[in-house]
Structure formats: structure tokens, C-alpha cells
Coordinates of C-alpha atoms in Angstrom, one line a residue:
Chain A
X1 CA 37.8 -6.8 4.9
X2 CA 34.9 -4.8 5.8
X3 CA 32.2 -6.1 8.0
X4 CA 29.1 -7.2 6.1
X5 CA 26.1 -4.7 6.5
X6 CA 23.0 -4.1 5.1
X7 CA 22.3 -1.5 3.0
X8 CA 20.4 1.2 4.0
X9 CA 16.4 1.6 3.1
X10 CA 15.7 -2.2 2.8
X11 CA 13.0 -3.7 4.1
X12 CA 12.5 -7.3 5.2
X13 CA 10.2 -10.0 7.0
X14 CA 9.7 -13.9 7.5
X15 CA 7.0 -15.3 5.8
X16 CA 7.1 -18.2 6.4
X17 CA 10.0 -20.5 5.7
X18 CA 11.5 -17.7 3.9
X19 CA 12.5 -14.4 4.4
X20 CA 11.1 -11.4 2.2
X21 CA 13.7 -8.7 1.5
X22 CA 12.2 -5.4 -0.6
X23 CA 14.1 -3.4 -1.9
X24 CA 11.8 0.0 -3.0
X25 CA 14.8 0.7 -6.0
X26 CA 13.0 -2.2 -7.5
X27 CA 9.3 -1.9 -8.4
X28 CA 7.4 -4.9 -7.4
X29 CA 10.3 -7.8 -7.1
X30 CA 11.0 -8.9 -3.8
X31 CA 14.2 -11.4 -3.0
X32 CA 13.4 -14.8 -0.9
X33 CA 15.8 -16.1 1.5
X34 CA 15.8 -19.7 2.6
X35 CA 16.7 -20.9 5.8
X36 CA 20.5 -20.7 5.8
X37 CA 20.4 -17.4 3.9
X38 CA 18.0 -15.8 6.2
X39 CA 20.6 -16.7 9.2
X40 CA 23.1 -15.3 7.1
X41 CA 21.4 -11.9 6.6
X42 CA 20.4 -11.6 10.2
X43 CA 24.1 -11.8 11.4
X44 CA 24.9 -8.9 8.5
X45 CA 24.6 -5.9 11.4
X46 CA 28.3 -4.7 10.6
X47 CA 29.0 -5.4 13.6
X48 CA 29.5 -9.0 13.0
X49 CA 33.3 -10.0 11.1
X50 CA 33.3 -12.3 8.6
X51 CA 34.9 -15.0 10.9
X52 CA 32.3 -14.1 13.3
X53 CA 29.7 -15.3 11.1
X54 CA 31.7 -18.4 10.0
X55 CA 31.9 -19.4 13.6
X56 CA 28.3 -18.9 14.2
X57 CA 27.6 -20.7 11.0
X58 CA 30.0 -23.5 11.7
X59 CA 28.4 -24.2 15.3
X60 CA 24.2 -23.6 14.4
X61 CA 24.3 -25.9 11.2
X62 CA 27.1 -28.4 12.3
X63 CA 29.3 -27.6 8.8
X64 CA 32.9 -27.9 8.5
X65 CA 34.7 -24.4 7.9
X66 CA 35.4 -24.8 4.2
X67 CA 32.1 -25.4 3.4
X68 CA 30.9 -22.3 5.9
X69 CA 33.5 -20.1 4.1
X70 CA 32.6 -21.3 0.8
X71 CA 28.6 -20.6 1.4
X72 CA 29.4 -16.8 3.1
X73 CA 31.5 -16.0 0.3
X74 CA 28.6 -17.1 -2.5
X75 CA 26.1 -15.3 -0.4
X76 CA 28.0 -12.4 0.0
X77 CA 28.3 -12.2 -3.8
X78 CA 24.7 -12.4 -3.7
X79 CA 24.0 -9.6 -2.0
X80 CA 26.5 -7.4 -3.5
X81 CA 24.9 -8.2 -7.1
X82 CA 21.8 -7.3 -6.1
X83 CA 23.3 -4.3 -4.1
X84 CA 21.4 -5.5 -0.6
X85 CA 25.2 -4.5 0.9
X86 CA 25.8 -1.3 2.4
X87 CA 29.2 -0.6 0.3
X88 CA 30.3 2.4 2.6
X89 CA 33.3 2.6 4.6
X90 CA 32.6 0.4 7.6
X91 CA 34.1 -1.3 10.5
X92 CA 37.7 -3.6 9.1
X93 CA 37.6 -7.2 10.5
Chain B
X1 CA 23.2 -25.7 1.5
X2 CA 23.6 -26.8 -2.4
X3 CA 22.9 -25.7 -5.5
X4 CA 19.6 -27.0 -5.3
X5 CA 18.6 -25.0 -2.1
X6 CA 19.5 -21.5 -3.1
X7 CA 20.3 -18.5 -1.1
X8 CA 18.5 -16.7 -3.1
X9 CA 15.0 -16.6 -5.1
X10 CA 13.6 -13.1 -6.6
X11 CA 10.3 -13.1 -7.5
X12 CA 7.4 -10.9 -8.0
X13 CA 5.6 -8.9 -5.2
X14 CA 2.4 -10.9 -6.3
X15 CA 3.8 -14.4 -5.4
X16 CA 4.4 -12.9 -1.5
X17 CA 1.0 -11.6 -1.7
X18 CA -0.5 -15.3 -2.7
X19 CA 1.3 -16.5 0.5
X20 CA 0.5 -13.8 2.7
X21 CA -3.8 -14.2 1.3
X22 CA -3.6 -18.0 1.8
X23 CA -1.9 -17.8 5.5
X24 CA -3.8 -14.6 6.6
X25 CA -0.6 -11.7 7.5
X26 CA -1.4 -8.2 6.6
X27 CA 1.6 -7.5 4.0
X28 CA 0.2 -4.1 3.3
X29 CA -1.6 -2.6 5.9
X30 CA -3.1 1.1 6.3
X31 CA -3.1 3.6 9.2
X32 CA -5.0 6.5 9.1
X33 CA -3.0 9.2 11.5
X34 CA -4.8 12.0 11.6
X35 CA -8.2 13.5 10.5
X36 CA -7.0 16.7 10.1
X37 CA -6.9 17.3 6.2
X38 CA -5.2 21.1 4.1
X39 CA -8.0 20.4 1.7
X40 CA -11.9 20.1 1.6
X41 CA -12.1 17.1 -1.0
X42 CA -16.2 16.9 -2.0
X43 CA -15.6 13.3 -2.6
X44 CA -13.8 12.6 1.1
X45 CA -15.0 9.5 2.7
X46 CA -14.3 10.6 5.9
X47 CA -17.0 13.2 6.3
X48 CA -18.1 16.0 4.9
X49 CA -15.0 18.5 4.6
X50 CA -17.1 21.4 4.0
X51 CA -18.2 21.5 7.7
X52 CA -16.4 21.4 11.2
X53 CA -14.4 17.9 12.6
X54 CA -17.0 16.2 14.2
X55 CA -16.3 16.3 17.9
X56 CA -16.3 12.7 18.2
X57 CA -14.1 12.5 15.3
X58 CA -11.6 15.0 16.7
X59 CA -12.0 13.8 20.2
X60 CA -11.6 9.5 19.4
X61 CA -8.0 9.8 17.5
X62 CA -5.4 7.3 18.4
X63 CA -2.8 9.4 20.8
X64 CA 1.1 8.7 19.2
X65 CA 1.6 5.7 21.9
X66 CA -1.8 4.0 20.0
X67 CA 0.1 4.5 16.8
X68 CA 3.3 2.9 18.0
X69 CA 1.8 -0.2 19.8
X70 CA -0.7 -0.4 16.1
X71 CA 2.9 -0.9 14.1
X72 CA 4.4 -3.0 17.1
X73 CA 0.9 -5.1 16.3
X74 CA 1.3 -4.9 12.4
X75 CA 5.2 -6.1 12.6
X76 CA 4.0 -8.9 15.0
X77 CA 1.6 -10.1 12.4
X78 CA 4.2 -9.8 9.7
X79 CA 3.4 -6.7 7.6
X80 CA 6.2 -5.2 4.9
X81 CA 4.3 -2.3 3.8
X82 CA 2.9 0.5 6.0
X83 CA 0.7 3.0 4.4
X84 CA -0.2 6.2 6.1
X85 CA -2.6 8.0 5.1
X86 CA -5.7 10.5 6.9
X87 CA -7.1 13.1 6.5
X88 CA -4.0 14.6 5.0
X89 CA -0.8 12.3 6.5
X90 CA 1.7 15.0 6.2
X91 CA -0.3 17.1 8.5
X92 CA 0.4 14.8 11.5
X93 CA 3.1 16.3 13.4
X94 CA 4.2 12.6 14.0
X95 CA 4.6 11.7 10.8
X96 CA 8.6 11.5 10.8
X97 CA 8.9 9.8 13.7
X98 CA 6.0 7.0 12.8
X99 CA 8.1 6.9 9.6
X100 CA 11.6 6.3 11.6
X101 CA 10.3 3.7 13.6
X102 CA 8.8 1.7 11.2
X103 CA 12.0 1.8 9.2
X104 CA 13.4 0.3 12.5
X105 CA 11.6 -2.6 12.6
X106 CA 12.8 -3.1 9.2
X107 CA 9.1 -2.8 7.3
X108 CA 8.8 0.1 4.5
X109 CA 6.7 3.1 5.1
X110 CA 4.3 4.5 2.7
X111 CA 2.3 7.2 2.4
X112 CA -0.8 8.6 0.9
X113 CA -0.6 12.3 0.4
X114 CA -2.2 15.3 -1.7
X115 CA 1.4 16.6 -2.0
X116 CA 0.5 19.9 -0.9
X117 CA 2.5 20.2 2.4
X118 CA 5.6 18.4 1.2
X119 CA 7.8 21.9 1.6
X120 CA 11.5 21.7 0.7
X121 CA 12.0 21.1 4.8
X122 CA 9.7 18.6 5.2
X123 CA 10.6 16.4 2.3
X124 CA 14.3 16.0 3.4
X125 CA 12.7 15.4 6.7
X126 CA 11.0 12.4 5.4
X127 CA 13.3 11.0 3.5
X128 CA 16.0 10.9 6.0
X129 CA 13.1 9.3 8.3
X130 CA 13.1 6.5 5.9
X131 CA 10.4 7.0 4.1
X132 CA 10.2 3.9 1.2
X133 CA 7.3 5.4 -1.2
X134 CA 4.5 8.0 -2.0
X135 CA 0.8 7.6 -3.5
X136 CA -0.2 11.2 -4.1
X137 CA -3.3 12.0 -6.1
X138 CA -4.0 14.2 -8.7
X139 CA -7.9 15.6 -8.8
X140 CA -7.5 18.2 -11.8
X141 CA -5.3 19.8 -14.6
X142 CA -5.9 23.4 -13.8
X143 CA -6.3 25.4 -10.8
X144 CA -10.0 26.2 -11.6
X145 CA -10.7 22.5 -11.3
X146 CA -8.5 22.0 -8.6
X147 CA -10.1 24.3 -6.4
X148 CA -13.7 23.4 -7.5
X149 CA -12.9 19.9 -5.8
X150 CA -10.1 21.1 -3.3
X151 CA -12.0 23.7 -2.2
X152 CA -8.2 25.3 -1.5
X153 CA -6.7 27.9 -4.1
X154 CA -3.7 27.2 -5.4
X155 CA -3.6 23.6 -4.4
X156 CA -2.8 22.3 -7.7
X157 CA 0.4 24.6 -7.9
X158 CA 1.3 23.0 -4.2
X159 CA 1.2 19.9 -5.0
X160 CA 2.9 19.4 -8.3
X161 CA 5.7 21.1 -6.1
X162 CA 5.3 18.5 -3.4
X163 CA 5.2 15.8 -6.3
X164 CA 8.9 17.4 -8.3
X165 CA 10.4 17.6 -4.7
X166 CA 9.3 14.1 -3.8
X167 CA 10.4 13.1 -7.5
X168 CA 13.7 14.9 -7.3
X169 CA 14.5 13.2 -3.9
X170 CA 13.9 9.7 -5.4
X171 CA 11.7 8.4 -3.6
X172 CA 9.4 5.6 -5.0
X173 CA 6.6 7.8 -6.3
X174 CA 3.3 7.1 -7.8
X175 CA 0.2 9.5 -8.6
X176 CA -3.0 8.1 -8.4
X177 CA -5.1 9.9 -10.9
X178 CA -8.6 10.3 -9.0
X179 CA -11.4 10.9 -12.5
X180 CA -14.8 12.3 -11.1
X181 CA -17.4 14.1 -13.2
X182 CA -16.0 17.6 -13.2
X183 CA -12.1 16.9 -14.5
X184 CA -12.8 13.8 -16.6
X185 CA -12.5 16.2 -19.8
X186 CA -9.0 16.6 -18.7
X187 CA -8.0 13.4 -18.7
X188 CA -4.9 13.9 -21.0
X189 CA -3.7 17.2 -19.1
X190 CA -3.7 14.8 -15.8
X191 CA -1.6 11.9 -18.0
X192 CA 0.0 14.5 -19.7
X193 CA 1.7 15.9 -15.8
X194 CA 2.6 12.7 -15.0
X195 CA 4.6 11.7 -18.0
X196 CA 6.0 14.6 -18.7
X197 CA 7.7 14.0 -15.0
X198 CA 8.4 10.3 -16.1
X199 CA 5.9 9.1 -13.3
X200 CA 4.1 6.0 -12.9
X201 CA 0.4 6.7 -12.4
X202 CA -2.9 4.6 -11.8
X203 CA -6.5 5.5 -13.0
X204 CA -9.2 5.7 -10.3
X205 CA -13.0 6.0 -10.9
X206 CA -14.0 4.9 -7.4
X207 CA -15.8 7.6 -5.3
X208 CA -17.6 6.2 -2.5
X209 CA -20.1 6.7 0.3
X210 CA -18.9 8.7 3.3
X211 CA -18.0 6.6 6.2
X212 CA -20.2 9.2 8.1
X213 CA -23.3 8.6 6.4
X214 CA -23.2 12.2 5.3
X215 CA -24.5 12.8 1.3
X216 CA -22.9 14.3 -1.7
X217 CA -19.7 12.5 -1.7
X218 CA -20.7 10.3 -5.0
X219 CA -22.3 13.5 -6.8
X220 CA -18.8 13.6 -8.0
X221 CA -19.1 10.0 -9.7
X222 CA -18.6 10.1 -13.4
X223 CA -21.5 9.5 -15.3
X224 CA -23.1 6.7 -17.4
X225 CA -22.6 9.1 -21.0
X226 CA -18.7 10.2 -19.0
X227 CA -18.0 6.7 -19.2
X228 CA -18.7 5.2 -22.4
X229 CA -17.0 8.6 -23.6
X230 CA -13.9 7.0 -22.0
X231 CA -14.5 3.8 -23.3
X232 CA -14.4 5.0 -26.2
X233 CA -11.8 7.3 -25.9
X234 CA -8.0 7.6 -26.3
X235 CA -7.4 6.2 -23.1
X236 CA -9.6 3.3 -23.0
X237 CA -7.3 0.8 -22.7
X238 CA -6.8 1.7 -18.9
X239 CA -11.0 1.2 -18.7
X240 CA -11.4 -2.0 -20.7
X241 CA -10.1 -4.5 -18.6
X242 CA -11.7 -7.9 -18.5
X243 CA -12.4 -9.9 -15.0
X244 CA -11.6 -13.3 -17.2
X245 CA -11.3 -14.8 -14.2
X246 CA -14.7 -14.4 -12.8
X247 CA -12.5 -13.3 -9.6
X248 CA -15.0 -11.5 -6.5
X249 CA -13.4 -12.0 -3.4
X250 CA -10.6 -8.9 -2.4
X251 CA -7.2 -9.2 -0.3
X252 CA -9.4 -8.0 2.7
X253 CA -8.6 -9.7 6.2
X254 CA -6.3 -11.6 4.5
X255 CA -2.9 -10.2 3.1
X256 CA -4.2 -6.3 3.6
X257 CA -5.5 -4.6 7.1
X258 CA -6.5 -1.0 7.9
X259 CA -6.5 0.6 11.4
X260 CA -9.0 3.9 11.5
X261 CA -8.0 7.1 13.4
X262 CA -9.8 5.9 15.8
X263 CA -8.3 2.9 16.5
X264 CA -11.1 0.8 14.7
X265 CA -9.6 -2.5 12.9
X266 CA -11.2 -2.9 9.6
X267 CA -10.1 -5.4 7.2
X268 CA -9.2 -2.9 4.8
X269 CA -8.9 0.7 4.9
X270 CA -11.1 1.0 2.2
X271 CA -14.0 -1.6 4.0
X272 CA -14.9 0.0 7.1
X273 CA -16.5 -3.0 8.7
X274 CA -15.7 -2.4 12.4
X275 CA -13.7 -5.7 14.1
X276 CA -12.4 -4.9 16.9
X277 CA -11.2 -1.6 18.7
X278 CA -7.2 -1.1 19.9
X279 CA -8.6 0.7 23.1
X280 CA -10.3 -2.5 24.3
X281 CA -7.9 -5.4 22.8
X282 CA -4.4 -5.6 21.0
X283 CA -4.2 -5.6 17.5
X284 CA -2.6 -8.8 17.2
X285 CA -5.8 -10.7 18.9
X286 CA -8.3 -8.8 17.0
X287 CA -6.1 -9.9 14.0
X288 CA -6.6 -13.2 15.1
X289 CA -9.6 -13.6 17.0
X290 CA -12.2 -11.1 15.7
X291 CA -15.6 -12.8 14.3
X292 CA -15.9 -10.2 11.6
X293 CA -12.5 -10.8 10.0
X294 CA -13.2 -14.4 10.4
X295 CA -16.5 -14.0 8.6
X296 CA -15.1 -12.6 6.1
X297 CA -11.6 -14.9 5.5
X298 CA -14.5 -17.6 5.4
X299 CA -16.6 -16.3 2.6
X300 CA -16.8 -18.3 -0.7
X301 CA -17.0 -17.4 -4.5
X302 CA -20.4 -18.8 -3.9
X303 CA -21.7 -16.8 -1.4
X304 CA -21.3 -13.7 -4.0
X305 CA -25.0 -14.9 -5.3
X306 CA -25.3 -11.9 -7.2
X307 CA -22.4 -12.2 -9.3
X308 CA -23.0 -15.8 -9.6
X309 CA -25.7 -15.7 -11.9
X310 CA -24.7 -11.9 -13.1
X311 CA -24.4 -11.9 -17.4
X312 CA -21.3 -8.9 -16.8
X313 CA -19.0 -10.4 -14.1
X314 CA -16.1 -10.8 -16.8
X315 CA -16.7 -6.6 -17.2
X316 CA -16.7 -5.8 -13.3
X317 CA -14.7 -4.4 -11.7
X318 CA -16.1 -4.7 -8.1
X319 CA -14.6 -4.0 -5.1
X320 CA -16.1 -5.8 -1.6
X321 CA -15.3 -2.8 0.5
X322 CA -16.4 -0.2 -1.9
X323 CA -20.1 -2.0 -2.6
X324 CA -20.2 -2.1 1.5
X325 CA -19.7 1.3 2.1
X326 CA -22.5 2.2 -0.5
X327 CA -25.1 -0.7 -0.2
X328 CA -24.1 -2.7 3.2
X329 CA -23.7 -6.0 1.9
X330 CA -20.3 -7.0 1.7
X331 CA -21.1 -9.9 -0.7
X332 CA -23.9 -7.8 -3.1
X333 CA -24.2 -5.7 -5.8
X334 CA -23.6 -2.3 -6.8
X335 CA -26.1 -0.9 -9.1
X336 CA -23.6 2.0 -10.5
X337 CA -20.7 -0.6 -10.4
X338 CA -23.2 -3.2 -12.3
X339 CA -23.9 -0.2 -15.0
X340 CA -21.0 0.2 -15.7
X341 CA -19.7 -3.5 -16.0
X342 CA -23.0 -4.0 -18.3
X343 CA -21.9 -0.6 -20.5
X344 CA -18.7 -2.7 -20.8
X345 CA -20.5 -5.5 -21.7
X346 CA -22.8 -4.3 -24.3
X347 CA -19.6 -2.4 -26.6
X348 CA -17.5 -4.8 -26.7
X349 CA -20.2 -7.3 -27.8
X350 CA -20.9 -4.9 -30.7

């Protein structure tokens, strides 16, 4: 599976607990991260594999792997709804 | 991590803009790149186009270092959007790379343009920068008007070619159409270019003061008869709009910022109340520290006396910075703003 990378052209800061991702494609709605997702995101360079992420997920929030697979899967899903994925060829875990 | 913390929340710009007033972080914050302008505007607030730069003007502008450590300061502080702006933006050599590096600390760059310059070349070039939107305004319907305000022939032509290359690039693109007393009559030919290009445009009646001091920048202000004319007029809808709210204070020093050409730090582009200068201290601790911006954060509805006891405030439309620039009281009153919120007033009371 491809490594998870943000698309292009999006831009993003914390405020506060959150972090704002805006995406100029959509006039005036922003997306808010919480905690966990904002982690997530951070890690989405493509150069990061999915198990890379699980690992780092696993070890910073103290979660068992099913779970950490469970939540990058529904985030992933996330992103790719709201096309904040770059779905170009990239780097194959 | 459950179903009652989502990932994910989308909601509108305005709620980030709440948080970023109440907790002071210039989201949108302007930088004025250059002074150098293609056109001679009569209503520029800069100074007065017709003449020479001022040599202190010319000589003061922030080197492209200055301009790098200002967006370093702004993405500290937590800005998304970066507007550039001048003078003409486009006619800052820089203005690609400024572009490329605030895409790279992940904020969206924005700019504020006559259109005129945007050649085939140099609208690739900033759009493979990065570039996340465009304001460009529109001052006329024909070139005679046009150039009457321009002073530049042609520079209608230029830039509704800048504006369908920008449009056919897909960039985020939005026309500011700017009303003044000698293109008002063509009103619909201005909407008129705009939807016929399926743009989103905005209305603007505000002329200001120069920042200079200089006179004859608000000769082009609509008049009292211009007005109620669009009041009452096809378009009125876009002139009507009620300040139910009793609202006063502005985003400024709070969630928006503006940096001069000259390094000044005002707390909005458009309210050139000098707080602190980036030759002498960072950004980040004028941001922080200045006494000016913390006068200001620190105003209350009540302080607005005028407005307090003022029979039109549910017509006004004021803006702080704007009623500075023209009367020097950040808090006051306006007497052209005031007409026109008591004009307001009196027909739709009839």
C-alpha cells in the first residue's frame, strides 16, 4: 500500500487544541483535527509506511495495535473523503 | 480515540476566526512587498501616484531577508492566510519565491493584484509557486474609465486577461469591485464581467485618506445623491445591509495583522497605526508586546461613545481603520461614513 501523503496545496496550523487544515478547493470551510488526528496528519509525509505510523502511534498514546490499526484506517478514510490525500503514485510500503 | 472524540470536525472559516479574535493570532495577515505600482490609482492610499516614489518611500522597503524573517514571524504567531499586496504585488521580483516559501511552511498565500501583469509566464509561475488565491479589483467597465482612474491605457484589457488566465488556472479567484464617483453608472457592466466569467465578487465603496497625508484620494468617493441612487437601485441589496448587531469593534490586532513596506507593524493593513518596526524588534514581540496593539485588543464597545448614543448604528457600516486614517480617532466618527449610515436610516424608515 502506498505511503500516506498529503495532498498538495493544503494549508494547515494549530490553533489551539486543534489543528486547522484549509483546503482553498473549498470556499470558507476549514477541517479541525483533534489531538490524535493532528499526530496522525503530521506523520502523513510519504515518507512514513503505514506500520511506521502504527508503531509510533502504538508507543506515544500507549494503545494496543488493533485499536492503532483500527483508528489509522478510519482516519485514512477521512482524509481520502475529503480528498486531503495526495492519490498519486507514491512510495509502496 | 472514540466516537465521541472525532478525527475530524469541518466547520466554517468564521468559527476559526472567533478563536483566533478571542486568543489574539493573526489568521489573516497582510504584507505589503513592494511600493512599486503599473498603475497611477487617484484613490491609492499609499501616496499620490501621480508624482515620483517618495525617496523615503523607495529608500525604507523591507530588503527580501525582512520579508522572509516577517512570514517566519507570522507562522510563529500562527497565521493561515498570507496576503500580499503593494503597490502592485506582481511587480515584486520576489513574489514567487515569497509565494514558495510560504507554501512551505504550510500557510496559504494570497494576493492582492490589479491583474494587469499576470502574463501567460508569470501565472504558471505562480501557480506552481503555490499560490492558494487572488483578490484583483475591478475600477471600470470600459477603457475610458479605466484609464480616467488608472491613469494607464489599456489597463482594463490587461487585466481582464490577467483575471481569464488566473480563472483558467483555477486558482481561488475573487474581484473586488472598487465603486467610486466616476464608474458607479457602470455598476452592472462591472457585475456583468464578473458573472459572465462565473466569478465571485465583493462591492467596495471605501476610498480613504492617503497614508501620506497627501489630498485628493477621497475626491473619488461616491456621493450623497450616488448613493441613495444605489440604494435604490437594482443592486441594492449588496448596500442595504443592517448592523443588527450594534457590532463596532474590527478583527484588528486580534485575528488580522499587516506589516507595511517599510517594515511598520500595523494592526491591520488597512489601520496604519504604527506599533512597532521589524528593523528594531521581531515581529513576534511586537505582536506580543507592543502598547498600541494592546491598546487597541483592550478597547470596549463602550469606549466607541460616538456610536453609543448614535440614532444610525444598526445602518453603519464603519470600519476602525478606515475612520483613523481619515479623522485620527480610532474609536470616533466619520462624518461621510455617518451620512451615509443616516441616508440608510431615513429610507428604510419610509
Amino acid at each position: 500500500m502506498t505511503n500516506p501523503k498529503r495532498a498538495q496545496h493544503l494549508s494547515w496550523r494549530k490553533l489551539g487544541e486543534h489543528t486547522v487544515i484549509l483546503d482553498s478547493r473549498v470556499n470558507q470551510e476549514v477541517h479541525h483535527l483533534n489531538e490524535v488526528g493532528a499526530y496522525l496528519w503530521e506523520l502523513c509525509t510519504g515518507e512514513n509506511s503505514l506500520s511506521d505510523i502504527k508503531n509510533n502511534l502504538v508507543s506515544d498514546f500507549d494503545i494496543d495495535e488493533g485499536t492503532a490499526d483500527k483508528d489509522i484506517m478510519y482516519f485514512l478514510d477521512e482524509l481520502r473523503t475529503k480528498s486531503l490525500l495526495d492519490t498519486t503514485e507514491g512510495t509502496n510500503e | 480515540m472514540s466516537k465521541k472524540d472525532p478525527f475530524f470536525k469541518t466547520h466554517l472559516l468564521e468559527k476559526s476566526l472567533q478563536y483566533a479574535f478571542k486568543n489574539c493570532i493573526p489568521l489573516v495577515s497582510t504584507i505589503e512587498i513592494t511600493q512599486t505600482c503599473n498603475f497611477k490609482c487617484s484613490h491609492c492610499y499609499n501616496y499620490d501616484r501621480t508624482g515620483p516614489m517618495p525617496k523615503a518611500t523607495k529608500d525604507n522597503q523591507m530588503t527580501k531577508e525582512q520579508v522572509y524573517q516577517v512570514i517566519d514571524g507570522l507562522g510563529e504567531l500562527g497565521a493561515l492566510y498570507i496576503n500580499f499586496t503593494g503597490g502592485e504585488a506582481t511587480a515584486s521580483p520576489h513574489l514567487e519565491d515569497y509565494i514558495a516559501y510560504v507554501r512551505s511552511l504550510h500557510m496559504e498565500p494570497r494576493l492582492k493584484s490589479n491583474g494587469a501583469l499576470i502574463d501567460k509566464e508569470k501565472c504558471e509561475k505562480l501557480v506552481n509557486a503555490g499560490l492558494g488565491g487572488v483578490d484583483i479589483s475591478l475600477y471600470g467597465a470600459t477603457e475610458e474609465v479605466y484609464q480616467d482612474f488608472t491613469g494607464i491605457k489599456n489597463s482594463l484589457s490587461t487585466s481582464l486577461a490577467g483575471i481569464d488566465r488566473l480563472k483558467e488556472s483555477g486558482v481561488d479567484l475573487h474581484i473586488s469591485i472598487i465603486i467610486h464617483r466616476r464608474n458607479v453608472h457602470q455598476l452592472s457592466e462591472m457585475i456583468e464581467i464578473c458573472n459572465q466569467r462565473s466569478l465571485n465578487f465583493q462591492l467596495s465603496l471605501e476610498v480613504t485618506d492617503r497614508y501620506d497625508d497627501s489630498n485628493g484620494a477621497r475626491e473619488n468617493e461616491i456621493t450623497s445623491e450616488q448613493f441613495i441612487d444605489l440604494l435604490k437601485g437594482p443592486y441594492k441589496e449588496y448596500f442595504n445591509g443592517k448592523n443588527t448587531e450594534k457590532a463596532v469593534q474590527c478583527s484588528c490586532a486580534r485575528s488580522v495583522c499587516g506589516i507595511s513596506s517599510s517594515g511598520d507593524v500595523y494592526p491591520c493593513i488597512g489601520a496604519p497605526i504604527k506599533s512597532g518596526n521589524i528593523n528594531d524588534t521581531s515581529l513576534v514581540d511586537i505582536w506580543k508586546n507592543s502598547k498600541e496593539l494592546n491598546k487597541i485588543r483592550n478597547i470596549k464597545e463602550t469606549d466607541f461613545k460616538s456610536c453609543q448614543t448614535c440614532d444610525y448604528i444598526e445602518s453603519c457600516n464603519r470600519s476602525s481603520g478606515s475612520v483613523y486614517i481619515n479623522t485620527g480617532d480610532y474609536t470616533g466618527c466619520d462624518p461621510t461614513i455617518y451620512k451615509q449610515a443616516k441616508i440608510k436610516h431615513d429610507l428604510s424608515s419610509k
